[in-house]
Amino acid sequence: MGSLFYWVCQEYEADFVILCIGRYSGLPNIPEFHPDHGLEVFKGKVMHSMDYSKMDNAEAAELIKGKRIVVIGSQKSATDIATECANANGTDNPCTMILRTVHWMFPTGSIWGFHLGSLYFNRFSELLVHKPGETFLHSTLATLLSPMRWGVSKFVESYLRWKLPLKKYKMIPKQSFLEDISSCEIVLLPDDFYDKVEEGSIILKKSQSISFFKEGLNIDDQHAEPLKPDLVILATGYKGDEKLKRIFLSPTFQDCIMGSPTSIVPLYRQIIHPRIPRLAVIGYSESISNLYTSEIRCRWLAHFLDGAFELPSVKEMEEDVMKWENYMKQYATRKYRRSCIGALHIWYNDQLCQDMGCKPRRKKGFFAELFEYYGPTDYAKID
């Protein structure tokens, strides 16, 4: 613990430790730039979205007012900040948003008349993918229904191509919608984002590399003019892995909690490390709705600490972790380290419910159970 003037180290003994540190806070991810062309040579102001989000509304409005701003990033924080800057400065000082990887950006509303939950967040949609610990029947169905899995992804992509001017601004992702939703990388757009792009108050640019100089920055588009902003905001995410690792002082525990560089963070039920069974981590693994996913994990953990069930053996837990890792590598591909369960959250919640002795099927009737959207209210009455 620390204060302004001194630090005090205190030791505590505990039977069980729960880490609720969150994944998207505390340790910002600052990209690496070209040697001698990094942030240190730029004379303007640079800040991370973490620091921007800490400001109150008046302070943030004053910071961005009348300034030439570059936002670097491609996820939710980047689109939100770019829209705020566009609202403040209009076309007089347009905000430039630089993206390295383009993700599927999702507006509010339905998809060709279908709610997204009807396409990806019900039991039928989960029949289309292979699942950790699936039965032979589930595996056979997922294989036979793979053309439908592909078709649903293309169905959503066709709507987004029609709804948004993605082709015009070269914002069509290379990866499928299924891959983005399986890695929790779909972006929920502000309602008027592309209106701002069309009017010219947001300028979209793609670049794999950025180099800074005293007055501004260059991107790897040979036809692009150098950008000379007053303010650069890095909406480049957080180092969730490193944050979790730094909790421990022991290198042995650091290596244990992180797993190998080619594996996911090895947490049984995305909560407990098989080889550190008196430690729980809440909020590391991602979902489309992190709040309710964290809540049901907390209920699972409370049942476990209350003695309602026991953990399997270390070997069984590690085998289960490996099954989830194989699923994430298959569908999230290069982003498997995000440990996203977003496209398989019902299957995951079923496992937690079975452990707790709760009924996993929460709907009334066969067709409701198969086709209706599953959300937070379905698990509200779990004791």
mmCIF file of C-alpha atoms in Angstrom:
data_model
loop_
_atom_site.group_PDB
_atom_site.id
_atom_site.type_symbol
_atom_site.label_atom_id
_atom_site.label_comp_id
_atom_site.label_asym_id
_atom_site.label_seq_id
_atom_site.Cartn_x
_atom_site.Cartn_y
_atom_site.Cartn_z
ATOM 1 C CA MET A 1 0.000 0.000 0.000
ATOM 2 C CA GLY A 2 1.260 3.514 -0.631
ATOM 3 C CA SER A 3 0.633 7.156 0.122
ATOM 4 C CA LEU A 4 2.069 10.409 -1.135
ATOM 5 C CA PHE A 5 5.100 10.192 1.138
ATOM 6 C CA TYR A 6 5.857 6.542 1.858
ATOM 7 C CA TRP A 7 5.114 2.941 0.976
ATOM 8 C CA VAL A 8 4.178 0.210 3.409
ATOM 9 C CA CYS A 9 4.285 -3.503 2.591
ATOM 10 C CA GLN A 10 1.784 -5.611 4.513
ATOM 11 C CA GLU A 11 1.300 -9.364 4.455
ATOM 12 C CA TYR A 12 -2.047 -11.096 4.793
ATOM 13 C CA GLU A 13 -2.895 -14.763 5.160
ATOM 14 C CA ALA A 14 -5.953 -16.046 3.332
ATOM 15 C CA ASP A 15 -7.523 -19.396 2.532
ATOM 16 C CA PHE A 16 -8.624 -18.207 -0.898
ATOM 17 C CA VAL A 17 -7.830 -15.237 -3.162
ATOM 18 C CA ILE A 18 -10.160 -13.761 -5.776
ATOM 19 C CA LEU A 19 -8.750 -11.417 -8.431
ATOM 20 C CA CYS A 20 -11.368 -9.010 -9.769
ATOM 21 C CA ILE A 21 -8.893 -6.777 -11.547
ATOM 22 C CA GLY A 22 -10.614 -6.449 -14.912
ATOM 23 C CA ARG A 23 -8.916 -6.821 -18.249
ATOM 24 C CA TYR A 24 -9.472 -3.393 -19.777
ATOM 25 C CA SER A 25 -7.979 -0.954 -17.301
ATOM 26 C CA GLY A 26 -4.808 -0.041 -15.503
ATOM 27 C CA LEU A 27 -2.122 -1.063 -17.995
ATOM 28 C CA PRO A 28 -2.527 0.643 -21.393
ATOM 29 C CA ASN A 29 -1.138 -0.925 -24.528
ATOM 30 C CA ILE A 30 1.258 1.564 -26.127
ATOM 31 C CA PRO A 31 2.200 0.429 -29.649
ATOM 32 C CA GLU A 32 5.805 0.130 -30.722
ATOM 33 C CA PHE A 33 6.818 2.579 -33.450
ATOM 34 C CA HIS A 34 9.843 2.896 -35.710
ATOM 35 C CA PRO A 35 13.125 3.555 -33.871
ATOM 36 C CA ASP A 36 13.783 7.307 -33.709
ATOM 37 C CA HIS A 37 10.287 7.926 -35.073
ATOM 38 C CA GLY A 38 8.230 7.223 -31.983
ATOM 39 C CA LEU A 39 6.072 9.303 -29.689
ATOM 40 C CA GLU A 40 9.103 10.939 -28.062
ATOM 41 C CA VAL A 41 9.901 13.032 -31.171
ATOM 42 C CA PHE A 42 6.387 14.444 -31.552
ATOM 43 C CA LYS A 43 5.981 17.922 -30.043
ATOM 44 C CA GLY A 44 2.180 17.691 -29.784
ATOM 45 C CA LYS A 45 0.160 16.070 -27.017
ATOM 46 C CA VAL A 46 -0.245 12.273 -26.877
ATOM 47 C CA MET A 47 -2.552 10.416 -24.500
ATOM 48 C CA HIS A 48 -4.125 6.999 -24.152
ATOM 49 C CA SER A 49 -7.894 6.522 -24.219
ATOM 50 C CA MET A 50 -7.634 5.361 -20.584
ATOM 51 C CA ASP A 51 -6.574 8.878 -19.545
ATOM 52 C CA TYR A 52 -9.169 10.472 -21.807
ATOM 53 C CA SER A 53 -11.942 8.379 -20.251
ATOM 54 C CA LYS A 54 -10.937 9.533 -16.763
ATOM 55 C CA MET A 55 -11.807 13.141 -17.634
ATOM 56 C CA ASP A 56 -15.208 14.574 -16.822
ATOM 57 C CA ASN A 57 -17.350 15.796 -19.717
ATOM 58 C CA ALA A 58 -16.363 19.455 -19.392
ATOM 59 C CA GLU A 59 -12.642 18.700 -19.195
ATOM 60 C CA ALA A 60 -12.764 16.359 -22.196
ATOM 61 C CA ALA A 61 -14.766 18.865 -24.243
ATOM 62 C CA GLU A 62 -12.216 21.587 -23.490
ATOM 63 C CA LEU A 63 -9.327 19.293 -24.439
ATOM 64 C CA ILE A 64 -10.635 18.432 -27.922
ATOM 65 C CA LYS A 65 -12.312 21.751 -28.810
ATOM 66 C CA GLY A 66 -10.865 23.352 -31.935
ATOM 67 C CA LYS A 67 -7.992 20.865 -32.232
ATOM 68 C CA ARG A 68 -6.721 18.724 -35.071
ATOM 69 C CA ILE A 69 -6.980 15.211 -33.636
ATOM 70 C CA VAL A 70 -5.756 11.784 -34.707
ATOM 71 C CA VAL A 71 -7.266 8.702 -33.057
ATOM 72 C CA ILE A 72 -5.258 5.491 -33.471
ATOM 73 C CA GLY A 73 -7.301 2.331 -33.007
ATOM 74 C CA SER A 74 -10.128 0.276 -34.465
ATOM 75 C CA GLN A 75 -12.305 -0.850 -31.568
ATOM 76 C CA LYS A 76 -15.191 0.659 -29.590
ATOM 77 C CA SER A 77 -13.135 3.312 -27.772
ATOM 78 C CA ALA A 78 -11.697 4.559 -31.060
ATOM 79 C CA THR A 79 -15.076 4.970 -32.786
ATOM 80 C CA ASP A 80 -16.625 6.621 -29.712
ATOM 81 C CA ILE A 81 -13.775 9.114 -29.297
ATOM 82 C CA ALA A 82 -13.649 9.898 -33.015
ATOM 83 C CA THR A 83 -17.397 10.617 -32.960
ATOM 84 C CA GLU A 84 -17.025 12.901 -29.928
ATOM 85 C CA CYS A 85 -14.252 14.823 -31.676
ATOM 86 C CA ALA A 86 -16.341 15.111 -34.843
ATOM 87 C CA ASN A 87 -19.300 16.423 -32.863
ATOM 88 C CA ALA A 88 -17.078 19.035 -31.232
ATOM 89 C CA ASN A 89 -15.130 20.234 -34.260
ATOM 90 C CA GLY A 90 -17.149 19.327 -37.354
ATOM 91 C CA THR A 91 -15.531 19.634 -40.773
ATOM 92 C CA ASP A 92 -13.401 22.623 -39.763
ATOM 93 C CA ASN A 93 -11.052 20.311 -37.863
ATOM 94 C CA PRO A 94 -11.936 16.771 -38.940
ATOM 95 C CA CYS A 95 -10.813 13.874 -36.758
ATOM 96 C CA THR A 96 -8.575 11.328 -38.485
ATOM 97 C CA MET A 97 -9.001 7.730 -37.335
ATOM 98 C CA ILE A 98 -6.142 5.383 -38.231
ATOM 99 C CA LEU A 99 -6.859 1.651 -38.240
ATOM 100 C CA ARG A 100 -4.373 -1.166 -38.606
ATOM 101 C CA THR A 101 -6.983 -3.956 -38.638
ATOM 102 C CA VAL A 102 -10.541 -3.403 -39.829
ATOM 103 C CA HIS A 103 -13.263 -5.211 -37.867
ATOM 104 C CA TRP A 104 -16.933 -5.698 -38.623
ATOM 105 C CA MET A 105 -18.709 -2.594 -37.353
ATOM 106 C CA PHE A 106 -22.246 -3.168 -36.228
ATOM 107 C CA PRO A 107 -24.977 -0.487 -36.120
ATOM 108 C CA THR A 108 -28.002 -0.698 -33.862
ATOM 109 C CA GLY A 109 -31.119 -2.349 -35.235
ATOM 110 C CA SER A 110 -31.944 -5.629 -36.927
ATOM 111 C CA ILE A 111 -30.161 -7.545 -39.708
ATOM 112 C CA TRP A 112 -32.489 -7.995 -42.662
ATOM 113 C CA GLY A 113 -35.299 -8.084 -40.083
ATOM 114 C CA PHE A 114 -33.534 -10.470 -37.658
ATOM 115 C CA HIS A 115 -32.161 -9.575 -34.233
ATOM 116 C CA LEU A 116 -28.489 -10.513 -33.867
ATOM 117 C CA GLY A 117 -29.496 -12.671 -30.884
ATOM 118 C CA SER A 118 -31.677 -14.765 -33.199
ATOM 119 C CA LEU A 119 -28.648 -15.503 -35.366
ATOM 120 C CA TYR A 120 -25.866 -15.991 -32.828
ATOM 121 C CA PHE A 121 -27.145 -16.089 -29.260
ATOM 122 C CA ASN A 122 -29.567 -18.998 -29.112
ATOM 123 C CA ARG A 123 -29.125 -22.741 -28.806
ATOM 124 C CA PHE A 124 -29.703 -23.420 -32.490
ATOM 125 C CA SER A 125 -26.839 -21.111 -33.472
ATOM 126 C CA GLU A 126 -24.535 -23.046 -31.152
ATOM 127 C CA LEU A 127 -25.437 -26.297 -32.896
ATOM 128 C CA LEU A 128 -23.580 -24.929 -35.918
ATOM 129 C CA VAL A 129 -20.160 -24.869 -34.235
ATOM 130 C CA HIS A 130 -17.977 -27.503 -32.628
ATOM 131 C CA LYS A 131 -17.952 -27.175 -28.852
ATOM 132 C CA PRO A 132 -15.562 -28.101 -26.026
ATOM 133 C CA GLY A 133 -16.526 -31.494 -24.618
ATOM 134 C CA GLU A 134 -19.236 -32.059 -27.219
ATOM 135 C CA THR A 135 -20.885 -35.428 -27.743
ATOM 136 C CA PHE A 136 -20.650 -37.398 -30.971
ATOM 137 C CA LEU A 137 -24.134 -36.154 -31.902
ATOM 138 C CA HIS A 138 -23.151 -32.510 -31.370
ATOM 139 C CA SER A 139 -19.982 -33.022 -33.409
ATOM 140 C CA THR A 140 -21.896 -34.647 -36.258
ATOM 141 C CA LEU A 141 -24.494 -31.856 -36.310
ATOM 142 C CA ALA A 142 -21.817 -29.152 -36.318
ATOM 143 C CA THR A 143 -20.098 -30.824 -39.274
ATOM 144 C CA LEU A 144 -23.317 -31.332 -41.239
ATOM 145 C CA LEU A 145 -24.502 -27.786 -40.524
ATOM 146 C CA SER A 146 -21.191 -26.107 -41.393
ATOM 147 C CA PRO A 147 -22.612 -24.717 -44.694
ATOM 148 C CA MET A 148 -25.329 -23.000 -42.663
ATOM 149 C CA ARG A 149 -22.670 -21.620 -40.294
ATOM 150 C CA TRP A 150 -20.911 -20.086 -43.288
ATOM 151 C CA GLY A 151 -24.219 -18.856 -44.677
ATOM 152 C CA VAL A 152 -25.254 -17.065 -41.488
ATOM 153 C CA SER A 153 -21.925 -15.235 -41.386
ATOM 154 C CA LYS A 154 -22.294 -14.170 -45.016
ATOM 155 C CA PHE A 155 -25.911 -13.176 -44.354
ATOM 156 C CA VAL A 156 -24.769 -10.720 -41.664
ATOM 157 C CA GLU A 157 -21.866 -9.482 -43.773
ATOM 158 C CA SER A 158 -24.172 -8.801 -46.728
ATOM 159 C CA TYR A 159 -26.372 -6.614 -44.552
ATOM 160 C CA LEU A 160 -23.430 -4.635 -43.181
ATOM 161 C CA ARG A 161 -22.061 -4.117 -46.703
ATOM 162 C CA TRP A 162 -25.482 -2.831 -47.764
ATOM 163 C CA LYS A 163 -26.197 -0.757 -44.667
ATOM 164 C CA LEU A 164 -22.804 0.911 -44.317
ATOM 165 C CA PRO A 165 -20.530 2.437 -47.004
ATOM 166 C CA LEU A 166 -17.761 -0.069 -46.226
ATOM 167 C CA LYS A 167 -16.585 -0.535 -49.812
ATOM 168 C CA LYS A 168 -16.486 3.210 -50.470
ATOM 169 C CA TYR A 169 -14.111 3.779 -47.558
ATOM 170 C CA LYS A 170 -12.210 0.480 -47.914
ATOM 171 C CA MET A 171 -13.504 -0.732 -44.558
ATOM 172 C CA ILE A 172 -14.441 -4.298 -45.514
ATOM 173 C CA PRO A 173 -12.634 -6.675 -43.133
ATOM 174 C CA LYS A 174 -10.584 -9.579 -44.452
ATOM 175 C CA GLN A 175 -11.862 -11.948 -41.769
ATOM 176 C CA SER A 176 -15.403 -13.310 -41.498
ATOM 177 C CA PHE A 177 -18.072 -11.987 -39.148
ATOM 178 C CA LEU A 178 -17.989 -15.372 -37.385
ATOM 179 C CA GLU A 179 -14.300 -14.932 -36.621
ATOM 180 C CA ASP A 180 -14.843 -11.438 -35.223
ATOM 181 C CA ILE A 181 -17.760 -12.439 -33.019
ATOM 182 C CA SER A 182 -15.862 -15.550 -31.857
ATOM 183 C CA SER A 183 -12.997 -13.310 -30.740
ATOM 184 C CA CYS A 184 -15.282 -10.593 -29.278
ATOM 185 C CA GLU A 185 -14.041 -8.060 -31.809
ATOM 186 C CA ILE A 186 -17.230 -6.812 -33.414
ATOM 187 C CA VAL A 187 -17.593 -3.048 -32.945
ATOM 188 C CA LEU A 188 -20.920 -1.517 -31.906
ATOM 189 C CA LEU A 189 -20.964 1.788 -33.756
ATOM 190 C CA PRO A 190 -22.279 5.121 -32.469
ATOM 191 C CA ASP A 191 -25.525 5.796 -34.329
ATOM 192 C CA ASP A 192 -24.152 8.619 -36.468
ATOM 193 C CA PHE A 193 -20.598 7.390 -37.040
ATOM 194 C CA TYR A 194 -20.793 6.926 -40.803
ATOM 195 C CA ASP A 195 -22.861 10.100 -41.126
ATOM 196 C CA LYS A 196 -19.817 11.875 -39.725
ATOM 197 C CA VAL A 197 -17.587 10.026 -42.168
ATOM 198 C CA GLU A 198 -19.819 11.009 -45.098
ATOM 199 C CA GLU A 199 -19.874 14.698 -44.108
ATOM 200 C CA GLY A 200 -16.089 14.732 -43.687
ATOM 201 C CA SER A 201 -15.811 15.340 -39.947
ATOM 202 C CA ILE A 202 -14.267 11.848 -39.538
ATOM 203 C CA ILE A 203 -11.557 10.712 -41.958
ATOM 204 C CA LEU A 204 -10.748 6.984 -42.064
ATOM 205 C CA LYS A 205 -7.276 5.773 -42.946
ATOM 206 C CA LYS A 206 -5.748 2.293 -42.894
ATOM 207 C CA SER A 207 -2.084 1.816 -42.120
ATOM 208 C CA GLN A 208 0.138 -1.020 -40.916
ATOM 209 C CA SER A 209 2.840 1.343 -39.671
ATOM 210 C CA ILE A 210 3.038 4.861 -38.274
ATOM 211 C CA SER A 211 6.124 7.029 -37.894
ATOM 212 C CA PHE A 212 6.218 10.281 -35.967
ATOM 213 C CA PHE A 213 8.217 13.406 -36.620
ATOM 214 C CA LYS A 214 8.352 16.710 -34.757
ATOM 215 C CA GLU A 215 5.241 18.249 -36.311
ATOM 216 C CA GLY A 216 3.151 15.137 -36.884
ATOM 217 C CA LEU A 217 3.112 11.620 -38.293
ATOM 218 C CA ASN A 218 3.276 9.621 -41.510
ATOM 219 C CA ILE A 219 1.367 6.490 -42.436
ATOM 220 C CA ASP A 220 2.407 3.810 -44.930
ATOM 221 C CA ASP A 221 0.158 5.135 -47.706
ATOM 222 C CA GLN A 222 2.557 6.639 -50.251
ATOM 223 C CA HIS A 223 -0.184 8.922 -51.573
ATOM 224 C CA ALA A 224 -1.118 10.311 -48.154
ATOM 225 C CA GLU A 225 0.047 13.707 -46.965
ATOM 226 C CA PRO A 226 1.768 13.891 -43.557
ATOM 227 C CA LEU A 227 -0.703 14.447 -40.727
ATOM 228 C CA LYS A 228 -0.015 17.366 -38.388
ATOM 229 C CA PRO A 229 -2.329 16.984 -35.398
ATOM 230 C CA ASP A 230 -2.379 18.922 -32.152
ATOM 231 C CA LEU A 231 -3.476 15.834 -30.229
ATOM 232 C CA VAL A 232 -3.013 12.086 -30.745
ATOM 233 C CA ILE A 233 -5.238 9.706 -28.781
ATOM 234 C CA LEU A 234 -4.144 6.087 -28.603
ATOM 235 C CA ALA A 235 -7.280 3.918 -28.439
ATOM 236 C CA THR A 236 -5.086 0.844 -28.619
ATOM 237 C CA GLY A 237 -6.455 -1.262 -25.792
ATOM 238 C CA TYR A 238 -4.808 -2.717 -22.722
ATOM 239 C CA LYS A 239 -2.228 -5.334 -21.793
ATOM 240 C CA GLY A 240 -4.587 -7.643 -19.926
ATOM 241 C CA ASP A 241 -2.152 -10.556 -19.972
ATOM 242 C CA GLU A 242 0.696 -8.491 -18.565
ATOM 243 C CA LYS A 243 -1.572 -6.971 -15.921
ATOM 244 C CA LEU A 244 -2.557 -10.427 -14.679
ATOM 245 C CA LYS A 245 1.070 -11.554 -14.710
ATOM 246 C CA ARG A 246 2.261 -8.563 -12.661
ATOM 247 C CA ILE A 247 -0.050 -9.474 -9.798
ATOM 248 C CA PHE A 248 2.550 -12.080 -8.824
ATOM 249 C CA LEU A 249 6.116 -11.398 -7.714
ATOM 250 C CA SER A 250 7.230 -15.004 -8.104
ATOM 251 C CA PRO A 251 8.447 -15.860 -11.638
ATOM 252 C CA THR A 252 7.134 -19.384 -11.071
ATOM 253 C CA PHE A 253 3.607 -18.134 -10.449
ATOM 254 C CA GLN A 254 3.907 -15.640 -13.321
ATOM 255 C CA ASP A 255 4.768 -18.410 -15.767
ATOM 256 C CA CYS A 256 2.094 -20.671 -14.309
ATOM 257 C CA ILE A 257 -0.766 -18.192 -14.589
ATOM 258 C CA MET A 258 0.131 -17.115 -18.129
ATOM 259 C CA GLY A 259 0.648 -20.537 -19.684
ATOM 260 C CA SER A 260 2.747 -20.818 -22.836
ATOM 261 C CA PRO A 261 2.845 -18.074 -25.525
ATOM 262 C CA THR A 262 0.915 -20.387 -27.847
ATOM 263 C CA SER A 263 -1.891 -21.251 -25.405
ATOM 264 C CA ILE A 264 -4.757 -19.452 -23.747
ATOM 265 C CA VAL A 265 -4.486 -18.407 -20.116
ATOM 266 C CA PRO A 266 -5.239 -21.805 -18.522
ATOM 267 C CA LEU A 267 -8.297 -21.182 -16.349
ATOM 268 C CA TYR A 268 -10.778 -23.959 -15.596
ATOM 269 C CA ARG A 269 -14.281 -22.670 -16.308
ATOM 270 C CA GLN A 270 -12.416 -19.442 -17.209
ATOM 271 C CA ILE A 271 -12.099 -18.879 -13.441
ATOM 272 C CA ILE A 272 -9.640 -21.146 -11.578
ATOM 273 C CA HIS A 273 -6.120 -22.173 -12.541
ATOM 274 C CA PRO A 274 -5.837 -25.975 -12.233
ATOM 275 C CA ARG A 275 -2.456 -25.710 -10.501
ATOM 276 C CA ILE A 276 -3.390 -22.736 -8.292
ATOM 277 C CA PRO A 277 -6.772 -23.998 -7.045
ATOM 278 C CA ARG A 278 -7.015 -21.442 -4.225
ATOM 279 C CA LEU A 279 -6.983 -18.555 -6.685
ATOM 280 C CA ALA A 280 -9.926 -17.375 -8.788
ATOM 281 C CA VAL A 281 -9.839 -14.809 -11.590
ATOM 282 C CA ILE A 282 -13.091 -13.014 -12.416
ATOM 283 C CA GLY A 283 -13.385 -10.880 -15.539
ATOM 284 C CA TYR A 284 -10.438 -12.087 -17.631
ATOM 285 C CA SER A 285 -12.191 -14.188 -20.269
ATOM 286 C CA GLU A 286 -14.375 -12.122 -22.587
ATOM 287 C CA SER A 287 -17.989 -12.332 -23.650
ATOM 288 C CA ILE A 288 -20.366 -10.162 -25.634
ATOM 289 C CA SER A 289 -21.944 -9.122 -22.319
ATOM 290 C CA ASN A 290 -19.146 -9.092 -19.756
ATOM 291 C CA LEU A 291 -21.221 -7.852 -16.818
ATOM 292 C CA TYR A 292 -23.654 -10.725 -16.690
ATOM 293 C CA THR A 293 -20.971 -13.266 -17.585
ATOM 294 C CA SER A 294 -18.918 -12.055 -14.613
ATOM 295 C CA GLU A 295 -21.989 -12.224 -12.380
ATOM 296 C CA ILE A 296 -22.763 -15.860 -13.183
ATOM 297 C CA ARG A 297 -19.086 -16.687 -12.641
ATOM 298 C CA CYS A 298 -19.304 -15.052 -9.222
ATOM 299 C CA ARG A 299 -22.342 -17.202 -8.407
ATOM 300 C CA TRP A 300 -20.462 -20.309 -9.535
ATOM 301 C CA LEU A 301 -17.544 -19.306 -7.325
ATOM 302 C CA ALA A 302 -19.849 -18.655 -4.361
ATOM 303 C CA HIS A 303 -21.351 -22.131 -4.738
ATOM 304 C CA PHE A 304 -17.873 -23.637 -4.872
ATOM 305 C CA LEU A 305 -16.657 -21.780 -1.783
ATOM 306 C CA ASP A 306 -19.836 -22.813 0.013
ATOM 307 C CA GLY A 307 -18.994 -26.478 -0.633
ATOM 308 C CA ALA A 308 -21.796 -27.143 -3.126
ATOM 309 C CA PHE A 309 -19.392 -29.009 -5.421
ATOM 310 C CA GLU A 310 -15.728 -29.949 -5.688
ATOM 311 C CA LEU A 311 -13.220 -29.299 -8.428
ATOM 312 C CA PRO A 312 -12.169 -32.214 -10.660
ATOM 313 C CA SER A 313 -8.600 -33.456 -10.566
ATOM 314 C CA VAL A 314 -5.811 -31.308 -11.970
ATOM 315 C CA LYS A 315 -5.565 -33.591 -14.995
ATOM 316 C CA GLU A 316 -9.297 -33.348 -15.729
ATOM 317 C CA MET A 317 -9.258 -29.563 -15.379
ATOM 318 C CA GLU A 318 -6.280 -29.237 -17.698
ATOM 319 C CA GLU A 319 -7.969 -31.477 -20.257
ATOM 320 C CA ASP A 320 -11.058 -29.242 -20.122
ATOM 321 C CA VAL A 321 -8.904 -26.123 -20.553
ATOM 322 C CA MET A 322 -7.321 -27.731 -23.618
ATOM 323 C CA LYS A 323 -10.745 -28.409 -25.139
ATOM 324 C CA TRP A 324 -11.665 -24.732 -24.795
ATOM 325 C CA GLU A 325 -8.298 -23.737 -26.217
ATOM 326 C CA ASN A 326 -8.891 -25.893 -29.298
ATOM 327 C CA TYR A 327 -12.300 -24.270 -29.778
ATOM 328 C CA MET A 328 -10.847 -20.757 -29.510
ATOM 329 C CA LYS A 329 -8.033 -21.528 -31.927
ATOM 330 C CA GLN A 330 -10.499 -22.969 -34.424
ATOM 331 C CA TYR A 331 -12.950 -20.058 -34.471
ATOM 332 C CA ALA A 332 -11.109 -17.004 -33.089
ATOM 333 C CA THR A 333 -7.945 -18.092 -34.972
ATOM 334 C CA ARG A 334 -5.131 -15.555 -34.401
ATOM 335 C CA LYS A 335 -6.983 -13.866 -31.507
ATOM 336 C CA TYR A 336 -7.456 -16.988 -29.392
ATOM 337 C CA ARG A 337 -5.558 -15.389 -26.479
ATOM 338 C CA ARG A 338 -8.575 -13.128 -25.919
ATOM 339 C CA SER A 339 -10.316 -16.205 -24.436
ATOM 340 C CA CYS A 340 -13.657 -15.136 -25.871
ATOM 341 C CA ILE A 341 -16.752 -17.241 -25.191
ATOM 342 C CA GLY A 342 -19.095 -14.765 -26.899
ATOM 343 C CA ALA A 343 -20.384 -17.081 -29.619
ATOM 344 C CA LEU A 344 -20.700 -20.030 -27.233
ATOM 345 C CA HIS A 345 -21.930 -18.418 -24.028
ATOM 346 C CA ILE A 346 -24.983 -20.713 -23.614
ATOM 347 C CA TRP A 347 -22.824 -23.854 -23.751
ATOM 348 C CA TYR A 348 -20.457 -22.234 -21.259
ATOM 349 C CA ASN A 349 -23.286 -21.193 -18.913
ATOM 350 C CA ASP A 350 -24.712 -24.714 -19.130
ATOM 351 C CA GLN A 351 -21.461 -26.041 -17.682
ATOM 352 C CA LEU A 352 -21.591 -23.551 -14.808
ATOM 353 C CA CYS A 353 -25.248 -24.369 -14.113
ATOM 354 C CA GLN A 354 -24.574 -28.109 -14.088
ATOM 355 C CA ASP A 355 -21.735 -27.600 -11.604
ATOM 356 C CA MET A 356 -24.035 -25.548 -9.354
ATOM 357 C CA GLY A 357 -26.867 -28.064 -9.600
ATOM 358 C CA CYS A 358 -29.106 -25.560 -11.409
ATOM 359 C CA LYS A 359 -31.272 -26.291 -14.417
ATOM 360 C CA PRO A 360 -29.290 -25.260 -17.523
ATOM 361 C CA ARG A 361 -32.331 -25.004 -19.786
ATOM 362 C CA ARG A 362 -34.055 -21.777 -18.813
ATOM 363 C CA LYS A 363 -36.828 -21.441 -21.420
ATOM 364 C CA LYS A 364 -40.354 -22.801 -21.539
ATOM 365 C CA GLY A 365 -41.029 -25.134 -24.438
ATOM 366 C CA PHE A 366 -38.922 -26.889 -27.066
ATOM 367 C CA PHE A 367 -38.985 -24.192 -29.743
ATOM 368 C CA ALA A 368 -38.382 -21.397 -27.252
ATOM 369 C CA GLU A 369 -35.418 -23.304 -25.868
ATOM 370 C CA LEU A 370 -33.974 -23.830 -29.325
ATOM 371 C CA PHE A 371 -34.596 -20.513 -31.062
ATOM 372 C CA GLU A 372 -35.122 -17.745 -28.487
ATOM 373 C CA TYR A 373 -32.320 -15.404 -27.519
ATOM 374 C CA TYR A 374 -30.531 -16.191 -24.251
ATOM 375 C CA GLY A 375 -29.610 -13.184 -22.090
ATOM 376 C CA PRO A 376 -29.114 -11.994 -18.505
ATOM 377 C CA THR A 377 -32.764 -12.326 -17.462
ATOM 378 C CA ASP A 378 -32.684 -16.062 -18.168
ATOM 379 C CA TYR A 379 -30.224 -16.555 -15.297
ATOM 380 C CA ALA A 380 -31.697 -13.997 -12.885
ATOM 381 C CA LYS A 381 -33.275 -16.592 -10.573
ATOM 382 C CA ILE A 382 -30.202 -18.735 -10.007
ATOM 383 C CA ASP A 383 -29.689 -18.902 -6.242
#
